[in-house]
CSV table of C-alpha atoms and ligand atoms in Angstrom, one decimal:
chain,number,residue,atom,x,y,z
L,1117,UNK,CA,0.1,0.0,0.0
L,1118,UNK,CA,1.2,3.3,-1.1
L,1119,UNK,CA,1.3,5.8,1.6
L,1120,UNK,CA,2.4,9.4,1.6
L,1121,UNK,CA,5.8,10.1,1.8
L,1122,UNK,CA,6.2,12.1,5.2
L,1123,UNK,CA,8.3,14.5,3.6
L,1124,UNK,CA,5.6,15.4,1.2
L,1125,UNK,CA,3.1,15.6,3.9
L,1126,UNK,CA,4.9,17.9,6.0
L,1127,UNK,CA,5.1,20.5,2.4
L,1128,UNK,CA,1.5,19.9,1.7
L,1129,UNK,CA,0.4,20.9,5.1
L,1130,UNK,CA,2.9,24.0,5.1
L,1131,UNK,CA,1.5,25.2,2.0
L,1132,UNK,CA,-2.1,24.3,2.9
L,1133,UNK,CA,-2.5,21.9,0.2
L,1134,UNK,CA,-3.5,18.9,1.6
L,1135,UNK,CA,-7.0,18.8,-0.1
L,1136,UNK,CA,-5.3,17.1,-3.0
L,1137,UNK,CA,-5.2,14.0,-1.7
L,1138,UNK,CA,-8.9,14.1,-1.1
L,1139,UNK,CA,-10.3,10.5,-1.8
L,1140,UNK,CA,-6.8,9.3,-1.4
L,1141,UNK,CA,-8.3,5.7,0.1
L,1142,UNK,CA,-10.4,5.3,-3.0
L,1143,UNK,CA,-7.5,5.7,-5.5
L,1144,UNK,CA,-5.7,2.8,-7.5
L,1145,UNK,CA,-2.0,2.0,-6.3
L,1146,UNK,CA,-1.0,3.4,-9.5
L,1147,UNK,CA,-3.0,6.5,-9.2
L,1148,UNK,CA,-1.2,7.3,-5.7
L,1149,UNK,CA,2.5,6.6,-7.3
L,1150,UNK,CA,1.4,9.3,-10.0
L,1151,UNK,CA,0.1,11.6,-7.9
L,1152,UNK,CA,3.0,11.4,-5.2
L,1153,UNK,CA,5.3,11.8,-8.5
L,1154,UNK,CA,3.8,15.0,-9.5
L,1155,UNK,CA,3.3,16.3,-6.2
L,1156,UNK,CA,7.2,15.7,-5.7
L,1157,UNK,CA,8.1,17.4,-8.8
L,1158,UNK,CA,6.2,20.5,-7.4
L,1159,UNK,CA,8.1,23.6,-6.0
L,1160,UNK,CA,5.3,25.1,-3.4
L,1161,UNK,CA,8.1,27.5,-2.3
L,1162,UNK,CA,7.8,28.7,-5.8
L,1163,UNK,CA,4.2,28.8,-6.5
L,1164,UNK,CA,3.5,30.4,-2.9
L,1165,UNK,CA,6.1,33.1,-4.0
L,1166,UNK,CA,4.2,34.1,-7.4
L,1167,UNK,CA,0.6,33.8,-5.7
L,1168,UNK,CA,1.6,36.5,-3.6
L,1169,UNK,CA,2.9,38.7,-6.0
L,1170,UNK,CA,-0.2,38.2,-8.2
L,1171,UNK,CA,-1.3,41.9,-7.9
L,1172,UNK,CA,2.0,43.5,-8.3
L,1173,UNK,CA,2.2,44.3,-12.2
L,1174,UNK,CA,4.9,43.4,-14.1
L,1175,UNK,CA,5.3,47.1,-15.1
L,1176,UNK,CA,7.2,48.6,-18.2
L,1177,UNK,CA,9.3,51.1,-17.5
L,1178,UNK,CA,8.4,54.8,-18.0
L,1179,UNK,CA,7.4,55.7,-21.7
L,1180,UNK,CA,10.9,58.0,-22.3
L,1181,UNK,CA,12.9,54.1,-21.9
L,1182,UNK,CA,11.0,52.7,-24.5
L,1183,UNK,CA,12.6,53.3,-27.9
L,1184,UNK,CA,11.6,51.9,-31.4
L,1185,UNK,CA,14.4,49.2,-32.4
L,1186,UNK,CA,16.7,50.0,-34.6
L,1187,UNK,CA,16.4,47.5,-37.8
L,1188,UNK,CA,17.7,46.3,-40.9
L,1189,UNK,CA,15.8,45.3,-44.3
L,1190,UNK,CA,16.4,42.0,-44.7
L,1191,UNK,CA,17.3,42.8,-48.6
L,1192,UNK,CA,19.9,45.2,-47.5
L,1193,UNK,CA,21.9,42.5,-46.2
L,1194,UNK,CA,25.2,42.7,-47.7
L,1195,UNK,CA,26.6,39.4,-50.1
L,1196,UNK,CA,29.5,38.8,-47.5
L,1197,UNK,CA,27.1,38.3,-44.8
L,1198,UNK,CA,25.1,35.9,-46.8
L,1199,UNK,CA,27.7,33.9,-47.3
L,1200,UNK,CA,28.8,33.6,-43.8
L,1201,UNK,CA,25.0,32.4,-43.9
L,1202,UNK,CA,25.5,29.7,-46.6
L,1203,UNK,CA,29.0,28.8,-45.2
L,1204,UNK,CA,27.3,27.8,-41.8
L,1205,UNK,CA,24.7,25.9,-43.3
L,1206,UNK,CA,27.3,24.0,-45.3
L,1207,UNK,CA,29.4,23.1,-42.2
L,1208,UNK,CA,26.3,21.9,-40.3
L,1209,UNK,CA,26.4,24.6,-37.8
L,1210,UNK,CA,22.8,25.1,-37.9
L,1211,UNK,CA,19.8,23.0,-35.8
L,1212,UNK,CA,15.9,24.8,-36.2
L,1213,UNK,CA,13.7,24.4,-33.3
L,1214,UNK,CA,10.1,24.3,-33.8
L,1215,UNK,CA,7.9,24.9,-30.6
L,1216,UNK,CA,4.9,22.6,-30.9
L,1217,UNK,CA,3.9,22.3,-27.1
L,1218,UNK,CA,0.9,24.7,-26.9
L,1219,UNK,CA,-2.7,23.8,-26.1
L,1220,UNK,CA,-4.0,25.7,-29.4
L,1221,UNK,CA,-7.2,26.6,-27.7
L,1222,UNK,CA,-8.1,29.3,-30.3
L,1223,UNK,CA,-8.2,26.8,-33.2
L,1224,UNK,CA,-10.5,24.6,-31.2
L,1225,UNK,CA,-8.6,21.6,-32.7
L,1226,UNK,CA,-8.6,18.4,-31.3
L,1227,UNK,CA,-5.1,17.2,-31.9
L,1228,UNK,CA,-1.5,18.8,-31.8
L,1229,UNK,CA,-1.7,22.1,-34.2
L,1230,UNK,CA,1.0,20.6,-36.2
L,1231,UNK,CA,-1.6,17.6,-37.5
L,1232,UNK,CA,-3.5,20.4,-38.9
L,1233,UNK,CA,-3.8,20.4,-42.5
L,1234,UNK,CA,-3.0,23.6,-44.2
L,1235,UNK,CA,-1.6,23.2,-47.4
L,1236,UNK,CA,-4.1,24.9,-49.8
L,1237,UNK,CA,-4.1,22.5,-52.5
L,1238,UNK,CA,-1.6,19.2,-51.3
L,1239,UNK,CA,-3.9,19.4,-48.0
L,1240,UNK,CA,-0.1,18.8,-46.1
L,1241,UNK,CA,0.0,19.5,-42.2
L,1242,UNK,CA,2.0,21.9,-40.5
L,1243,UNK,CA,4.3,19.9,-39.5
L,1244,UNK,CA,4.8,17.6,-43.3
L,1245,UNK,CA,5.3,21.9,-44.8
L,1246,UNK,CA,8.3,22.5,-41.8
L,1247,UNK,CA,9.1,19.1,-42.2
L,1248,UNK,CA,9.9,19.5,-46.2
L,1249,UNK,CA,11.7,22.6,-45.5
L,1250,UNK,CA,14.3,21.3,-43.2
L,1251,UNK,CA,14.6,18.2,-46.0
L,1252,UNK,CA,15.1,21.2,-48.6
L,1253,UNK,CA,17.8,22.7,-46.4
L,1254,UNK,CA,19.8,19.5,-45.8
L,1255,UNK,CA,19.8,18.4,-49.3
L,1256,UNK,CA,20.8,22.0,-50.6
L,1257,UNK,CA,23.7,22.5,-48.0
L,1258,UNK,CA,24.8,18.6,-48.3
L,1259,UNK,CA,24.8,18.4,-44.3
L,1260,UNK,CA,21.5,17.2,-41.9
L,1261,UNK,CA,19.7,20.0,-40.4
L,1262,UNK,CA,18.8,18.8,-36.6
L,1263,UNK,CA,15.2,19.2,-36.3
L,1264,UNK,CA,14.3,19.5,-32.7
L,1265,UNK,CA,10.9,19.5,-31.8
L,1266,UNK,CA,9.6,20.8,-28.6
L,1267,UNK,CA,6.3,18.9,-27.3
L,1268,UNK,CA,4.7,19.0,-23.9
L,1269,UNK,CA,2.7,16.3,-22.0
L,1270,UNK,CA,-0.3,17.8,-24.3
L,1271,UNK,CA,1.2,17.3,-27.4
L,1272,UNK,CA,3.9,15.0,-27.1
L,1273,UNK,CA,2.5,11.2,-27.9
L,1274,UNK,CA,0.5,12.2,-30.8
L,1275,UNK,CA,3.0,13.8,-32.0
L,1276,UNK,CA,5.7,11.4,-32.0
L,1277,UNK,CA,3.3,9.2,-33.3
L,1278,UNK,CA,2.4,11.4,-36.3
L,1279,UNK,CA,6.4,11.7,-37.2
L,1280,UNK,CA,6.7,7.9,-37.0
L,1281,UNK,CA,3.3,6.9,-39.1
L,1282,UNK,CA,4.4,9.5,-41.5
L,1283,UNK,CA,8.1,8.0,-41.3
L,1284,UNK,CA,9.5,11.1,-40.4
L,1285,UNK,CA,8.5,12.8,-43.8
L,1286,UNK,CA,11.4,10.9,-45.3
L,1287,UNK,CA,13.6,12.7,-43.3
L,1288,UNK,CA,16.3,10.0,-41.3
L,1289,UNK,CA,14.6,9.8,-37.9
L,1290,UNK,CA,18.1,10.5,-36.1
L,1291,UNK,CA,17.6,13.9,-37.3
L,1292,UNK,CA,14.6,14.7,-35.3
L,1293,UNK,CA,14.8,14.9,-31.8
L,1294,UNK,CA,11.9,15.2,-29.5
L,1295,UNK,CA,12.1,17.2,-26.1
L,1296,UNK,CA,9.2,18.0,-23.4
L,1297,UNK,CA,8.8,21.3,-21.8
L,1298,UNK,CA,7.9,21.4,-18.1
L,1299,UNK,CA,4.2,22.0,-16.7
L,1300,UNK,CA,3.2,24.7,-14.1
L,1301,UNK,CA,0.2,24.2,-11.6
L,1302,UNK,CA,-2.7,26.4,-11.7
L,1303,UNK,CA,-4.0,28.3,-8.5
L,1304,UNK,CA,-7.6,29.3,-7.2
L,1305,UNK,CA,-8.0,32.8,-7.6
L,1306,UNK,CA,-9.4,32.8,-4.0
L,1307,UNK,CA,-6.8,31.0,-2.0
L,1308,UNK,CA,-4.1,30.0,-3.9
L,1309,UNK,CA,-5.0,26.6,-4.0
L,1310,UNK,CA,-4.2,24.0,-6.3
L,1311,UNK,CA,-6.8,22.7,-8.9
L,1312,UNK,CA,-7.8,18.6,-9.3
L,1313,UNK,CA,-9.0,17.8,-12.8
L,1314,UNK,CA,-10.0,14.6,-11.3
L,1315,UNK,CA,-9.3,12.1,-8.6
L,1316,UNK,CA,-5.7,11.8,-7.9
L,1317,UNK,CA,-4.5,14.4,-10.8
L,1318,UNK,CA,-3.6,18.0,-9.9
L,1319,UNK,CA,-4.7,20.4,-13.0
L,1320,UNK,CA,-1.2,21.6,-14.7
L,1321,UNK,CA,-0.6,23.1,-18.2
L,1322,UNK,CA,2.6,23.9,-20.4
L,1323,UNK,CA,4.7,26.5,-18.9
L,1324,UNK,CA,4.8,28.8,-22.2
L,1325,UNK,CA,7.2,28.6,-24.9
L,1326,UNK,CA,10.0,30.5,-22.5
L,1327,UNK,CA,9.7,26.4,-21.3
L,1328,UNK,CA,11.8,25.8,-24.3
L,1329,UNK,CA,15.0,27.1,-23.4
L,1330,UNK,CA,15.0,25.4,-19.8
L,1331,UNK,CA,14.0,22.2,-21.6
L,1332,UNK,CA,16.6,22.0,-24.1
L,1333,UNK,CA,19.1,22.4,-21.5
L,1334,UNK,CA,18.0,20.2,-18.7
L,1335,UNK,CA,17.2,17.2,-21.3
L,1336,UNK,CA,20.9,17.5,-22.1
L,1337,UNK,CA,20.3,18.3,-25.9
L,1338,UNK,CA,21.9,21.7,-26.0
L,1339,UNK,CA,25.2,19.8,-24.5
L,1340,UNK,CA,24.8,17.2,-27.4
L,1341,UNK,CA,24.4,19.7,-30.4
L,1342,UNK,CA,26.9,22.0,-28.9
L,1343,UNK,CA,29.4,18.8,-29.0
L,1344,UNK,CA,28.3,18.1,-32.4
L,1345,UNK,CA,29.1,21.8,-33.6
L,1346,UNK,CA,26.0,23.2,-33.7
L,1347,UNK,CA,26.5,26.9,-33.4
L,1348,UNK,CA,23.5,28.4,-34.2
L,1349,UNK,CA,19.8,27.5,-33.2
L,1350,UNK,CA,16.7,28.9,-35.5
L,1351,UNK,CA,13.3,29.1,-33.2
L,1352,UNK,CA,10.1,29.0,-34.9
L,1353,UNK,CA,6.0,28.2,-34.3
L,1354,UNK,CA,4.5,25.3,-35.5
L,1355,UNK,CA,1.6,27.7,-36.4
L,1356,UNK,CA,3.7,29.5,-39.5
L,1357,UNK,CA,3.9,27.8,-42.4
L,1358,UNK,CA,5.5,30.5,-44.2
L,1359,UNK,CA,8.3,30.9,-42.1
L,1360,UNK,CA,11.8,31.2,-44.1
L,1361,UNK,CA,13.8,28.3,-42.1
L,1362,UNK,CA,17.5,29.6,-41.1
L,1363,UNK,CA,17.1,32.0,-43.9
L,1364,UNK,CA,20.7,32.5,-44.9
L,1365,UNK,CA,20.6,36.0,-45.2
L,1366,UNK,CA,19.6,36.7,-41.4
L,1367,UNK,CA,21.9,33.8,-40.3
L,1368,UNK,CA,24.3,35.6,-42.2
L,1369,UNK,CA,24.2,39.0,-40.5
L,1370,UNK,CA,23.4,36.7,-37.1
L,1371,UNK,CA,27.2,35.7,-37.3
L,1372,UNK,CA,28.6,38.8,-38.9
L,1373,UNK,CA,27.7,40.8,-35.8
L,1374,UNK,CA,28.0,38.6,-33.5
L,1375,UNK,CA,24.9,38.7,-32.4
L,1376,UNK,CA,23.4,36.4,-29.3
L,1377,UNK,CA,19.7,36.7,-30.0
L,1378,UNK,CA,18.3,37.9,-33.6
L,1379,UNK,CA,15.0,38.5,-34.2
L,1380,UNK,CA,12.5,38.8,-37.3
L,1381,UNK,CA,10.5,42.2,-37.6
L,1382,UNK,CA,7.5,42.4,-39.7
L,1383,UNK,CA,5.5,45.6,-39.8
L,1384,UNK,CA,2.3,45.8,-37.8
L,1385,UNK,CA,-0.6,45.8,-40.1
L,1386,UNK,CA,-2.4,48.0,-37.9
L,1387,UNK,CA,-1.9,50.1,-34.2
L,1388,UNK,CA,-3.9,47.5,-32.4
L,1389,UNK,CA,-3.0,44.4,-33.9
L,1390,UNK,CA,-2.5,41.8,-31.4
L,1391,UNK,CA,1.0,41.1,-31.8
L,1392,UNK,CA,4.5,41.7,-29.6
L,1393,UNK,CA,6.3,44.5,-30.2
L,1394,UNK,CA,10.2,44.6,-30.3
L,1395,UNK,CA,11.7,47.8,-29.0
L,1396,UNK,CA,14.8,49.1,-27.0
L,1397,UNK,CA,13.8,48.7,-23.2
L,1398,UNK,CA,16.0,50.4,-21.1
L,1399,UNK,CA,18.9,50.2,-23.4
L,1400,UNK,CA,18.1,46.2,-24.0
L,1401,UNK,CA,16.0,44.6,-26.6
L,1402,UNK,CA,13.2,43.2,-25.9
L,1403,UNK,CA,9.3,42.7,-26.8
L,1404,UNK,CA,6.6,43.9,-25.6
L,1405,UNK,CA,3.2,42.0,-25.5
L,1406,UNK,CA,0.2,44.1,-27.3
L,1407,UNK,CA,-1.3,44.2,-24.0
L,1408,UNK,CA,1.1,45.7,-22.0
L,1409,UNK,CA,2.0,48.4,-24.5
L,1410,UNK,CA,1.1,52.1,-23.5
L,1411,UNK,CA,-1.9,53.5,-25.9
L,1412,UNK,CA,0.3,56.6,-26.7
L,1413,UNK,CA,3.4,54.3,-27.7
L,1414,UNK,CA,0.7,52.3,-29.7
L,1415,UNK,CA,-0.5,54.8,-31.7
L,1416,UNK,CA,2.8,57.3,-31.8
L,1417,UNK,CA,4.4,57.9,-35.4
L,1418,UNK,CA,7.3,58.6,-36.8
L,1419,UNK,CA,8.2,61.3,-39.3
L,1420,UNK,CA,7.7,59.3,-42.2
L,1421,UNK,CA,4.0,59.2,-41.0
L,1422,UNK,CA,4.6,55.0,-40.3
L,1423,UNK,CA,4.2,53.8,-36.8
L,1424,UNK,CA,6.9,54.7,-34.3
L,1425,UNK,CA,6.6,51.2,-33.0
L,1426,UNK,CA,6.2,49.2,-36.1
L,1427,UNK,CA,8.2,46.2,-35.3
L,1428,UNK,CA,5.8,43.6,-34.6
L,1429,UNK,CA,7.5,40.1,-33.8
L,1430,UNK,CA,6.7,37.2,-35.7
L,1431,UNK,CA,8.2,34.8,-33.2
L,1432,UNK,CA,10.9,34.1,-35.4
L,1433,UNK,CA,14.7,34.2,-33.5
L,1434,UNK,CA,18.3,33.2,-33.4
L,1435,UNK,CA,20.1,31.8,-30.7
L,1436,UNK,CA,23.7,31.7,-30.0
L,1437,UNK,CA,24.2,28.4,-28.4
L,1438,UNK,CA,26.6,29.7,-26.1
L,1439,UNK,CA,24.3,32.5,-25.2
L,1440,UNK,CA,21.8,29.9,-24.5
L,1441,UNK,CA,24.1,28.0,-22.2
L,1442,UNK,CA,25.0,31.1,-20.1
L,1443,UNK,CA,21.2,31.8,-19.6
L,1444,UNK,CA,20.3,28.0,-19.2
L,1445,UNK,CA,23.0,26.8,-16.8
L,1446,UNK,CA,23.4,29.4,-14.4
L,1447,UNK,CA,20.8,30.9,-12.0
L,1448,UNK,CA,19.2,33.0,-14.7
L,1449,UNK,CA,15.6,32.2,-14.8
L,1450,UNK,CA,12.9,33.6,-17.3
L,1451,UNK,CA,10.2,35.2,-15.4
L,1452,UNK,CA,6.4,33.8,-15.0
L,1453,UNK,CA,3.7,35.8,-16.7
L,1454,UNK,CA,0.0,35.5,-15.1
L,1455,UNK,CA,-3.1,34.7,-16.7
L,1456,UNK,CA,-6.6,34.8,-15.2
L,1457,UNK,CA,-8.5,31.6,-16.7
L,1458,UNK,CA,-11.4,29.6,-16.6
L,1459,UNK,CA,-10.3,26.4,-15.5
L,1460,UNK,CA,-12.9,23.3,-15.0
L,1461,UNK,CA,-11.8,21.3,-11.9
L,1462,UNK,CA,-13.3,19.0,-9.2
L,1463,UNK,CA,-14.5,20.4,-5.9
L,1464,UNK,CA,-13.4,18.8,-2.8
L,1465,UNK,CA,-17.0,16.8,-2.5
L,1466,UNK,CA,-15.8,15.0,-5.9
L,1467,UNK,CA,-18.2,17.2,-8.4
L,1468,UNK,CA,-16.7,18.4,-11.3
L,1469,UNK,CA,-17.4,22.4,-11.6
L,1470,UNK,CA,-17.4,24.2,-15.1
L,1471,UNK,CA,-16.5,28.1,-14.0
L,1472,UNK,CA,-18.8,30.8,-15.5
L,1473,UNK,CA,-16.3,33.5,-14.4
L,1474,UNK,CA,-12.0,33.5,-14.2
L,1475,UNK,CA,-11.3,31.2,-11.3
L,1476,UNK,CA,-7.4,30.4,-11.4
L,1477,UNK,CA,-4.2,31.9,-11.9
L,1478,UNK,CA,-2.0,30.2,-14.7
L,1479,UNK,CA,1.7,30.6,-15.2
L,1480,UNK,CA,4.0,30.7,-18.2
L,1481,UNK,CA,7.3,31.7,-19.5
L,1482,UNK,CA,7.9,33.6,-22.9
L,1483,UNK,CA,10.7,33.0,-24.8
L,1484,UNK,CA,11.2,36.4,-25.6
L,1485,UNK,CA,12.2,37.2,-21.9
L,1486,UNK,CA,15.4,35.7,-22.9
L,1487,UNK,CA,16.2,38.8,-25.5
L,1488,UNK,CA,17.0,41.5,-22.9
L,1489,UNK,CA,19.7,39.2,-21.7
L,1490,UNK,CA,21.7,39.8,-24.7
L,1491,UNK,CA,24.4,42.3,-24.5
L,1492,UNK,CA,24.7,41.7,-28.9
L,1493,UNK,CA,21.2,41.7,-30.7
L,1494,UNK,CA,19.9,42.2,-34.2
L,1495,UNK,CA,16.5,42.8,-35.3
L,1496,UNK,CA,15.9,42.2,-39.5
L,1497,UNK,CA,13.2,43.1,-41.5
L,1498,UNK,CA,11.1,41.3,-43.8
L,1499,UNK,CA,8.2,41.7,-45.7
L,1500,UNK,CA,4.6,39.9,-43.7
L,1501,UNK,CA,3.9,37.9,-47.0
L,1502,UNK,CA,7.1,36.2,-47.1
L,1503,UNK,CA,7.5,35.5,-43.7
L,1504,UNK,CA,4.6,35.3,-41.3
L,1505,UNK,CA,1.1,33.8,-41.6
L,1506,UNK,CA,-0.2,31.8,-38.6
L,1507,UNK,CA,-2.6,29.7,-37.7
L,1508,UNK,CA,-4.5,30.7,-34.2
L,1509,UNK,CA,-8.0,31.3,-34.7
L,1510,UNK,CA,-10.9,29.2,-36.2
L,1511,UNK,CA,-12.3,32.1,-38.1
L,1512,UNK,CA,-11.6,35.6,-39.2
L,1513,UNK,CA,-7.6,37.1,-38.7
L,1514,UNK,CA,-5.4,34.5,-38.7
L,1515,UNK,CA,-7.0,31.6,-39.4
L,1516,UNK,CA,-6.8,28.6,-41.9
L,1517,UNK,CA,-8.2,30.9,-44.5
L,1518,UNK,CA,-6.0,33.9,-44.3
L,1519,UNK,CA,-3.2,31.2,-44.2
L,1520,UNK,CA,-3.8,29.1,-47.0
L,1521,UNK,CA,-4.9,32.4,-48.9
L,1522,UNK,CA,-1.4,33.7,-47.8
L,1523,UNK,CA,0.2,30.2,-49.2
L,1524,UNK,CA,-1.2,31.1,-52.3
L,1525,UNK,CA,-0.3,34.6,-52.6
L,1526,UNK,CA,3.1,33.7,-52.3
L,1527,UNK,CA,3.0,31.1,-54.9
L,1528,UNK,CA,1.3,33.2,-57.3
L,1529,UNK,CA,4.0,35.7,-56.8
L,1530,UNK,CA,6.8,33.5,-57.4
L,1531,UNK,CA,5.0,32.3,-60.2
L,1532,UNK,CA,4.7,36.0,-62.4
L,1533,UNK,CA,8.2,36.6,-61.2
L,1534,UNK,CA,9.3,33.6,-63.5
L,1535,UNK,CA,6.8,34.6,-66.0
L,1536,UNK,CA,4.1,32.3,-65.5
L,1537,UNK,CA,0.4,34.0,-65.9
L,1538,UNK,CA,-1.8,33.4,-63.2
L,1539,UNK,CA,-5.2,33.9,-64.8
L,1540,UNK,CA,-7.6,32.6,-62.2
L,1541,UNK,CA,-8.3,33.0,-58.3
L,1542,UNK,CA,-7.2,29.4,-57.6
L,1543,UNK,CA,-5.3,28.1,-54.5
L,1544,UNK,CA,-1.4,27.5,-55.2
L,1545,UNK,CA,1.1,25.8,-53.5
L,1546,UNK,CA,5.0,25.0,-53.6
L,1547,UNK,CA,6.5,22.4,-52.2
L,1548,UNK,CA,9.6,23.4,-50.1
L,1549,UNK,CA,11.3,20.6,-51.8
L,1550,UNK,CA,10.2,21.7,-55.5
L,1551,UNK,CA,11.6,25.4,-54.6
L,1552,UNK,CA,12.3,27.7,-51.2
L,1553,UNK,CA,12.4,30.8,-52.8
L,1554,UNK,CA,11.6,32.8,-56.1
L,1555,UNK,CA,15.0,32.0,-57.6
L,1556,UNK,CA,14.9,28.7,-56.8
L,1557,UNK,CA,11.2,28.5,-58.4
L,1558,UNK,CA,12.3,30.7,-61.1
L,1559,UNK,CA,15.2,28.1,-62.1
L,1560,UNK,CA,12.9,25.1,-62.3
L,1561,UNK,CA,9.8,26.1,-64.5
L,1562,UNK,CA,9.2,27.4,-68.0
L,1563,UNK,CA,8.0,31.1,-68.4
L,1564,UNK,CA,5.3,31.7,-70.5
L,1565,UNK,CA,2.9,29.0,-69.1
L,1566,UNK,CA,-0.8,30.1,-68.1
L,1567,UNK,CA,-2.3,28.6,-64.5
L,1568,UNK,CA,-6.1,28.6,-64.4
L,1569,UNK,CA,-6.4,25.9,-62.3
L,1570,UNK,CA,-5.6,24.6,-58.5
L,1571,UNK,CA,-1.7,24.1,-59.1
L,1572,UNK,CA,0.5,22.4,-56.7
L,1573,UNK,CA,4.4,22.6,-57.5
L,1574,UNK,CA,6.3,19.8,-56.4
F,904,LIG,P1,0.5,30.6,-28.9
F,904,LIG,O1,0.9,31.4,-27.8
F,904,LIG,O2,-0.4,31.2,-29.9
F,904,LIG,O3,-0.4,29.5,-28.2
F,904,LIG,O4,2.0,29.9,-29.2
F,904,LIG,P2,-1.3,28.1,-28.8
F,904,LIG,O5,-1.2,27.1,-28.0
F,904,LIG,O6,-0.7,27.9,-30.3
F,904,LIG,O7,-2.7,28.3,-29.3
F,904,LIG,P3,-3.4,29.0,-28.0
F,904,LIG,O8,-3.2,30.2,-27.8
F,904,LIG,O9,-3.8,28.1,-27.0
F,904,LIG,O10,-4.8,29.2,-28.7
F,904,LIG,C1,2.9,30.2,-29.6
F,904,LIG,C2,3.4,28.9,-30.6
F,904,LIG,O11,4.0,28.4,-28.8
F,904,LIG,C3,3.9,27.2,-28.7
F,904,LIG,C4,3.2,26.7,-30.1
F,904,LIG,O12,2.8,25.6,-29.7
F,904,LIG,C5,3.0,27.7,-30.7
F,904,LIG,O13,4.0,26.7,-31.6
F,904,LIG,N1,3.9,27.0,-27.3
F,904,LIG,C6,3.0,27.7,-26.8
F,904,LIG,C7,4.6,26.2,-26.9
F,904,LIG,O14,5.4,25.1,-27.4
F,904,LIG,N2,4.3,25.6,-25.5
F,904,LIG,C8,3.8,26.5,-24.7
F,904,LIG,O15,3.4,26.3,-23.1
F,904,LIG,C9,3.0,27.1,-25.3
């Protein structure tokens, strides 16, 4: 018979969380073991500290200390710099990191978001489109580009199974590395108590994309990659099939200026667009969440009439491996952000409760909190239509419909540049294995053709 270890019992009492043992006597032995293991891993001191500070605002400094971020346009990057990017890829110094641990609540899709079919003609999943890019990059440079896939307990099993079933989309299995981010329990808004999702199971959720950095280090993967000679890690999100993976110009400029973290920026579509904004905050590069940006800065304009803070973040970064080691292997920790959410749970009498108002505090780390830790950084601008079309919502902005249209528009643009006429508003798509950019595309097609029906270039 499994008992609660005395040390755990002591900690539960100290933090007034003994209610999680409600119904212990009725629990099967395997559930008791799992519960003890979960509870043992919880840092109650940290939770108590987070709860005690819940009303302290994670305030930004005064607006005068928030300056627009200096940027270089992608097409202004020199050939010499771009060649450094090509050389790093050819030397096998680059890995790409796909974060796919999120719950995808807004999209409302039952499976991990990477399984969502997005190809406007091919119907390929987000995962397949990303894997095809990794395949094309590896083939082009004659060196396998490691694909690091970060999952969470919410997405791990199905993600790994999907890759296995699809034969890793033609990549050698040894080129794909899965690692899991951590989770954080939620606390009740009133009282700071842990919530039970069912008997013997404490509600917790992924600890935010900021969990990537700790997980990368704690899984041992960061050291392993460094030992393999990987120097740069390209970070991107599962929901953006437009992303230009390890674009050599971006990479080359990052190497040339010895940047520790480099970020892509795209023009915000309108002042109140819900995307983080890159800015210089108290002398360091950072990203300010849209909800935290003071109104006067949201609307401020520059002398050229454009928004002063127009540098929207598509969540695309390049990290120097040495920098990642520095910030993950010492005492440094990314801060937790608070979110007030409705969390269904089991009450102390064993009944399920579906709250009608926010009842819980969730805690998440954001990857961009690592940016201000860098002494040397870089921001490279790109046009939105070649870089960013995320699938966030089921309908409306940033939905599957707008994303498929963006993939079609990009293909139409490459086709026109290659001398192909596009005469109908039909779905179009290019496989990354066929071409990764307009120049590669033009080299593979004959001009003069007219497109009148849905076309997949593969
Ligand atoms: P979002 O913040 O858009 O969250 O994640 P989401 O889970 O995809 O969707 P919602 O907010 O629940 O609707 C941006 C990226 O960060 C990853 C996601 O998988 C996505 O690639 N992410 C997010 C993680 O890997 N872990 C997390 O804990 C949160």
